[in-house]
PDB file of C-alpha atoms in Angstrom:
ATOM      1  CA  UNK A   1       0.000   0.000   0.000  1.00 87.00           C
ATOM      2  CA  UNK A   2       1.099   3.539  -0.878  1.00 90.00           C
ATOM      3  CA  UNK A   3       2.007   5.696   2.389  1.00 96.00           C
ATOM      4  CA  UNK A   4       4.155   8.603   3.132  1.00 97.00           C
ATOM      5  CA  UNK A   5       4.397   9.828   6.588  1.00 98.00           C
ATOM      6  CA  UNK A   6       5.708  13.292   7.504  1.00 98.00           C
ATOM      7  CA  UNK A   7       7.773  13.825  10.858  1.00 98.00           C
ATOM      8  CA  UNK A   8       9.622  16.908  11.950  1.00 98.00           C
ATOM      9  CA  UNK A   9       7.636  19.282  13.012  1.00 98.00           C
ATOM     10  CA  UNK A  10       7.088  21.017  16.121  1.00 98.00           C
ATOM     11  CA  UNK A  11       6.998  24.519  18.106  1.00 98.00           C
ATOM     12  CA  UNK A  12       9.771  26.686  17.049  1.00 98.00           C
ATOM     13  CA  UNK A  13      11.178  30.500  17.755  1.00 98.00           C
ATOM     14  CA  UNK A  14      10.884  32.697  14.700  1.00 98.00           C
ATOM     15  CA  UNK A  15      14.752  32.722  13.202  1.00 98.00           C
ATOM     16  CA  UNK A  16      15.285  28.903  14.037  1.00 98.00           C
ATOM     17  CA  UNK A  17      15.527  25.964  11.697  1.00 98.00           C
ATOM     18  CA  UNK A  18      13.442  22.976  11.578  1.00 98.00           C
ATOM     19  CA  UNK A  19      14.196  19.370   9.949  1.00 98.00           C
ATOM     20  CA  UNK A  20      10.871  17.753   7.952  1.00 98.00           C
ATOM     21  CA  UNK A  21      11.144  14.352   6.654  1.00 98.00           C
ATOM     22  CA  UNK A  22       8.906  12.252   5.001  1.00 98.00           C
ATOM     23  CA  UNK A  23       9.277   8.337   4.060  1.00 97.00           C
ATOM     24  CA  UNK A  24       7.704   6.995   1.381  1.00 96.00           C
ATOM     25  CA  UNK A  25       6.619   2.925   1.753  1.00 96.00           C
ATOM     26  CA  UNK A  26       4.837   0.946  -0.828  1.00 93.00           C
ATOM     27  CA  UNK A  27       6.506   2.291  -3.868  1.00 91.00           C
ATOM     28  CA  UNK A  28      10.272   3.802  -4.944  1.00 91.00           C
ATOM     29  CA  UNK A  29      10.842   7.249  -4.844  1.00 93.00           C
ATOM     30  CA  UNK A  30      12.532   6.648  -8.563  1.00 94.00           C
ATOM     31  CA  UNK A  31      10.228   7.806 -11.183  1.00 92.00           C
ATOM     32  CA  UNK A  32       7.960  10.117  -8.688  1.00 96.00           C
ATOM     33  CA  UNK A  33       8.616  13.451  -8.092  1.00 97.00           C
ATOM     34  CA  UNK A  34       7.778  14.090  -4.074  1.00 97.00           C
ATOM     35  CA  UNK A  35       6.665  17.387  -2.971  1.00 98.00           C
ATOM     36  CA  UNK A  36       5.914  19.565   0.255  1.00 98.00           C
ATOM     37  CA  UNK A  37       3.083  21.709   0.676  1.00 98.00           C
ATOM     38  CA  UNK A  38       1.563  23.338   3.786  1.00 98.00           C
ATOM     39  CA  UNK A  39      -1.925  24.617   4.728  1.00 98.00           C
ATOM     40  CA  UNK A  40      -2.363  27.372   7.344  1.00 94.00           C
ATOM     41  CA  UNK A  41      -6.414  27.389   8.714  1.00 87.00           C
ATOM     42  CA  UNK A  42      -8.570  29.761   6.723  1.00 88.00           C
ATOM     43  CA  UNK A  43      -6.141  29.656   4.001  1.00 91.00           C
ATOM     44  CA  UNK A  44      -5.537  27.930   0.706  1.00 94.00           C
ATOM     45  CA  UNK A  45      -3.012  24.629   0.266  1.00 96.00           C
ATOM     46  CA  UNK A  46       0.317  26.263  -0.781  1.00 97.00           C
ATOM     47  CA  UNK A  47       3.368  24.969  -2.318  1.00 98.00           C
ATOM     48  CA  UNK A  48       6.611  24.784  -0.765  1.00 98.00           C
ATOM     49  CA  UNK A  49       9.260  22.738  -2.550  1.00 98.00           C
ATOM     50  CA  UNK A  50       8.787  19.507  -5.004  1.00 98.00           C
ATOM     51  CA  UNK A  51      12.180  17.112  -6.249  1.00 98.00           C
ATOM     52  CA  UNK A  52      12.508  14.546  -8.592  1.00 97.00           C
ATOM     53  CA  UNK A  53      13.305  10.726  -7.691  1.00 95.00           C
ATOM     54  CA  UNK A  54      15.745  10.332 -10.220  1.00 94.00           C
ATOM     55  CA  UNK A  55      17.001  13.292 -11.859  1.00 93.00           C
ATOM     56  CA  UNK A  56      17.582  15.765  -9.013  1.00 86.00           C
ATOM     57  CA  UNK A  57      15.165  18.591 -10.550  1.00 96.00           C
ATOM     58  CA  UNK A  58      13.918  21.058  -7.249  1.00 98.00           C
ATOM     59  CA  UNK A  59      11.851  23.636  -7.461  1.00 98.00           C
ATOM     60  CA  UNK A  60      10.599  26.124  -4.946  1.00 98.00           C
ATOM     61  CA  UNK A  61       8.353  28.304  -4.282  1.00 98.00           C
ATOM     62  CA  UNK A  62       9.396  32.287  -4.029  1.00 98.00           C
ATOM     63  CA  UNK A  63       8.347  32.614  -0.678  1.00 97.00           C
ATOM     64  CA  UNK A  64      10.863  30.126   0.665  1.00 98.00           C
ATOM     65  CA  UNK A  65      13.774  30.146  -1.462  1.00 97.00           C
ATOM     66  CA  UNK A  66      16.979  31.175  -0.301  1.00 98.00           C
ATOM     67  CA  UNK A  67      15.640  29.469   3.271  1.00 98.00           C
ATOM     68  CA  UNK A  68      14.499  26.087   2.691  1.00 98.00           C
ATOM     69  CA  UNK A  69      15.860  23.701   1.243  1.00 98.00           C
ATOM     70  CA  UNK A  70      14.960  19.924  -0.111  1.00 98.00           C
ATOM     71  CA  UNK A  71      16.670  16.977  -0.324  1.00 97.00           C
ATOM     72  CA  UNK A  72      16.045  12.898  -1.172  1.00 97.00           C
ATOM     73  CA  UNK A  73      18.072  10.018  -0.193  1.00 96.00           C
ATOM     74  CA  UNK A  74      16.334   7.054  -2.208  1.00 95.00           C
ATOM     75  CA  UNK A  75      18.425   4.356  -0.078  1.00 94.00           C
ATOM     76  CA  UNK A  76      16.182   5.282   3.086  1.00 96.00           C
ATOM     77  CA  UNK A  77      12.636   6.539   1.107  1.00 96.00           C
ATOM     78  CA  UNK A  78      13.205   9.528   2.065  1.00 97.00           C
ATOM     79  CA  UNK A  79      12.616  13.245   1.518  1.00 98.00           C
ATOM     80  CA  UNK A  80      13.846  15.909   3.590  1.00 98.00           C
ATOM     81  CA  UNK A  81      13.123  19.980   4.172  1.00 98.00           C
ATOM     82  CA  UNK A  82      15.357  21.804   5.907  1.00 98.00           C
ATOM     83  CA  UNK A  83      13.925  24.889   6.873  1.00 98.00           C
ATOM     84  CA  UNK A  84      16.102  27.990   8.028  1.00 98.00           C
ATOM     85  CA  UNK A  85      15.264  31.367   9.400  1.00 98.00           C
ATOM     86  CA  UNK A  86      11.721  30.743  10.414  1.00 98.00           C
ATOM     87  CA  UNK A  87       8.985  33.135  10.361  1.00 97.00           C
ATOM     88  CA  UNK A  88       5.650  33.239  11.398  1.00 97.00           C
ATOM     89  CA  UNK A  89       4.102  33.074   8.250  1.00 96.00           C
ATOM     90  CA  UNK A  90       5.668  29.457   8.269  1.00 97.00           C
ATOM     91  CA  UNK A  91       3.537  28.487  10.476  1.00 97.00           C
ATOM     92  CA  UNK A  92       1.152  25.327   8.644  1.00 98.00           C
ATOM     93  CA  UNK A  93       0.565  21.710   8.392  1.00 98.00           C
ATOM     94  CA  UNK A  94       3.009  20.719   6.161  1.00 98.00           C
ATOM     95  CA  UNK A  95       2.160  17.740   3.667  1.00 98.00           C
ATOM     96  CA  UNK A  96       4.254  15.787   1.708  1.00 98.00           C
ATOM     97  CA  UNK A  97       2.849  14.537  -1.514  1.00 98.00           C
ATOM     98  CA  UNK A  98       3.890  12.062  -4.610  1.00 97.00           C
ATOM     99  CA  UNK A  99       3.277  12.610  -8.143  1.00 97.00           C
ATOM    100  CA  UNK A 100       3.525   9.172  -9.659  1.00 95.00           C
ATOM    101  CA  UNK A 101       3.671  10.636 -13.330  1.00 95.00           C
ATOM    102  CA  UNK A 102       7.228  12.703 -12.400  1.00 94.00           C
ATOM    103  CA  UNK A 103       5.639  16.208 -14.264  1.00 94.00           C
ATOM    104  CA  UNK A 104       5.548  18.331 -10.860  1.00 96.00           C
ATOM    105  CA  UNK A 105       1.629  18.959 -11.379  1.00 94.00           C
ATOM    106  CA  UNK A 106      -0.681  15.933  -9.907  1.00 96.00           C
ATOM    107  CA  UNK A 107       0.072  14.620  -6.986  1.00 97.00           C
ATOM    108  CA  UNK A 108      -1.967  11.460  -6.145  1.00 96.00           C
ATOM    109  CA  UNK A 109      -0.755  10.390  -2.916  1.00 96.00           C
ATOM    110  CA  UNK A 110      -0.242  12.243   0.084  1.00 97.00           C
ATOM    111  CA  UNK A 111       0.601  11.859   3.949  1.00 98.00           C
ATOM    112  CA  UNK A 112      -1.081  13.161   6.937  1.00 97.00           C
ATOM    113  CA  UNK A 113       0.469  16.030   7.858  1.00 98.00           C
ATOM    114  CA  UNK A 114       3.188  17.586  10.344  1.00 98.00           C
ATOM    115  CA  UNK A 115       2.328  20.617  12.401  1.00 98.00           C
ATOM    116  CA  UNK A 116       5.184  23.329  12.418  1.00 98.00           C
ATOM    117  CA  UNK A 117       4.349  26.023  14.497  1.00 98.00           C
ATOM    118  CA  UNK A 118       6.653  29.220  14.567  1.00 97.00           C
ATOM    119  CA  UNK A 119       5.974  31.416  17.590  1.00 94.00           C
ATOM    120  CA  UNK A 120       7.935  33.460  19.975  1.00 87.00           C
TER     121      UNK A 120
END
């Protein structure tokens, strides 16, 4: 069965850095492109970061490059986000997702969330 489960997240100072990770189970993270996305109540799913299982392609989205940053190792089925200078506008569920056809645009499979929470 399909699963990817998020860890990582927690209460953190604005300015810190936090660690995400999410392992994947159930398929190889060669030939998906994984992703991380966070959702703040109220407001709409966003985009944070997406890399490719094979070729290394990132992407980002403007509000977090330059601070985060995302990595894979496909030994352990893993994806990481390492997330620097902190603000409070950072503060989300953050979701890790897989996109089985490797185009950074559906993702079909998703986990169930890690809460980061930036505050002072």
């Amino acid at each position: 069965q399909v699963q990817l489960v998020e860890s990582g997240g927690g209460l953190v100072p604005p300015g810190g850095s936090l660690r995400l990770s999410c392992t994947a189970s159930g398929f190889l993270l060669d030939g998906y492109v994984i992703g991380w996305f966070r959702q703040d109540p109220g407001k709409p799913r966003e985009f944070v970061a997406a890399i490719n299982g094979r070729s290394d392609e990132s992407r980002y989205s403007d509000s977090v490059k330059g601070r985060f940053t995302i990595s894979r190792d496909n030994a352990r089925s893993s994806v990481y986000l390492e997330m620097n200078d902190l603000k409070p506008e950072d503060t989300a569920v953050y979701y890790c997702a897989g996109d089985p056809r490797a185009n950074f645009e559906y993702y079909d499979y998703w986990g169930q969330g890690t809460l980061v929470a930036v505050f002072a």
